[in-house]
Amino acid sequence: MSQPIQSKIAGMNAAIGSMSSMFADYVNTVKTDYEHQIAQLEKQVTALKMGEQVDSISVTDPRENLPTFPLPIQRQKFLELVDLDKTNRIYVYSGEVTESPSLWASRIENIMKTFNFSTCILETNQVVSRLLGGKALQLYRKQKNQVVAWVELKRLVQTLDKPVLRSIAVHKELAKLEDTDLPIEYRIKMIRHWEPQLDPSPLGDRIVDVIRIIPEKETEIIKAVEEGISNFDQLLSILGPKEEDSTKPQEIPEQPQPPVLSYKQKRAAKDVRDRTCTYCHKEGHKSSQCFKRPKR
C-alpha cells in the first residue's frame, strides 16, 4: 500500500478516535454531574430526617459546563425531535392568519435551550424548509441568501403576522366551541390549541372565555380562582390532563372471519371446481375434455 493512502487511513482513524473520545467525555461528564448532585441531595435529605438544619436543596443545571455535540449531530437530533410531532405540527409556521410567529419561535427556542443546541443549526435550508410552510416558506425562498441567522429568520416571518386579524380569527374559532353538543374533551383540547395563538391578555378575560365555552366547568373554575391561580396554564390543568391519544385514528372493528371448513368440505369444494369447465362453465367434465376448447 502506498504511503499517501496509509497516511489518509491513519488520519481517518485518528479523527474517528477523536470523535469517540469526545462522545465518551460528554457521557462521562453528564453522568458525573448527575451522580454528584444526587449524592448531595441524598446527604441533605438524610440530614433533614435526622432533624439537622439544612440551608437549601438545589440542583444546578449540568448543561452549563457540558461540551456540545458537533453541529451536524445537533442538526440531526433537532430534526428528529421536530419529526416526532408530525400530527400537531407545532414546530411549523405557515404564515396563516391564526398562527403566532412569536409562539412558534418560543417553541423552537425551548428545544434549543433544553438540549443545549446551537442556533447555528437553524441557518441551513435543510432545517428551515422543515420549520416553515405555506406563505412563510415562500417568503423565505424569495430571499437571495438562503443562509439566514435565527434572529433574522424570526424578524422575516414576523412580517407575515397581523395581530388584530389573528385575534379576530382565533376568537371566531373559539366561538365555534360554544356549541354544548360538542364533547367536553374536544372543547378542552381545542382551547389548548387556539388560546396560545392569542397575544397575552388579562387572566380574567381568558377565564370568562373558558367559562363561556365550557359552562359545565364553571363551578370548578370559580373555586380555583378563589383558591388563587396565577396563570392560564394552572387554569387548564384543572380542566383535565392533555389527551395524548386524541389524534390517533380510530380502531377499525375486526371483520368476521370466514368459517373454517373441514377436510371433507374442502375436498368436496375442490371436486366441484375440478368438474366445472372454464370454457363452457358447465359441471360434469374437466376443461381439458371440453369440446369448446380451442384445437391446437
PDB file of N, CA and C in Angstrom, residues 29 34 38 55 144-146 179 224 282 285:
ATOM      1  N   THR A  29     -19.206  13.199  31.529  1.00  0.00           N
ATOM      2  CA  THR A  29     -19.453  14.468  32.209  1.00  0.00           C
ATOM      3  C   THR A  29     -20.881  14.538  32.731  1.00  0.00           C
ATOM      4  N   TYR A  34     -24.542  14.434  37.375  1.00  0.00           N
ATOM      5  CA  TYR A  34     -25.792  13.987  37.997  1.00  0.00           C
ATOM      6  C   TYR A  34     -25.511  13.118  39.223  1.00  0.00           C
ATOM      7  N   ILE A  38     -26.971  14.017  42.862  1.00  0.00           N
ATOM      8  CA  ILE A  38     -27.824  13.070  43.582  1.00  0.00           C
ATOM      9  C   ILE A  38     -27.226  12.742  44.942  1.00  0.00           C
ATOM     10  N   ASP A  55     -29.410  24.368  54.839  1.00  0.00           N
ATOM     11  CA  ASP A  55     -29.637  25.693  54.254  1.00  0.00           C
ATOM     12  C   ASP A  55     -30.617  25.627  53.091  1.00  0.00           C
ATOM     13  N   LYS A 144     -32.475  36.229  -1.333  1.00  0.00           N
ATOM     14  CA  LYS A 144     -31.300  35.930  -2.146  1.00  0.00           C
ATOM     15  C   LYS A 144     -30.348  35.007  -1.408  1.00  0.00           C
ATOM     16  N   ASN A 145     -30.189  35.262  -0.117  1.00  0.00           N
ATOM     17  CA  ASN A 145     -29.292  34.438   0.690  1.00  0.00           C
ATOM     18  C   ASN A 145     -30.126  33.451   1.499  1.00  0.00           C
ATOM     19  N   GLN A 146     -29.953  32.148   1.203  1.00  0.00           N
ATOM     20  CA  GLN A 146     -30.723  31.117   1.901  1.00  0.00           C
ATOM     21  C   GLN A 146     -30.144  30.780   3.275  1.00  0.00           C
ATOM     22  N   ASP A 179     -70.803  25.517  21.159  1.00  0.00           N
ATOM     23  CA  ASP A 179     -71.835  24.511  20.930  1.00  0.00           C
ATOM     24  C   ASP A 179     -71.703  23.414  21.985  1.00  0.00           C
ATOM     25  N   ALA A 224     -61.275  27.383  41.762  1.00  0.00           N
ATOM     26  CA  ALA A 224     -59.827  27.513  41.570  1.00  0.00           C
ATOM     27  C   ALA A 224     -59.403  28.974  41.658  1.00  0.00           C
ATOM     28  N   LYS A 282     -69.875 -25.411 -17.400  1.00  0.00           N
ATOM     29  CA  LYS A 282     -70.806 -26.468 -17.000  1.00  0.00           C
ATOM     30  C   LYS A 282     -70.061 -27.512 -16.178  1.00  0.00           C
ATOM     31  N   HIS A 285     -67.515 -32.304 -16.502  1.00  0.00           N
ATOM     32  CA  HIS A 285     -66.307 -32.653 -17.239  1.00  0.00           C
ATOM     33  C   HIS A 285     -65.233 -31.585 -16.952  1.00  0.00           C
TER      34      HIS A 285
END
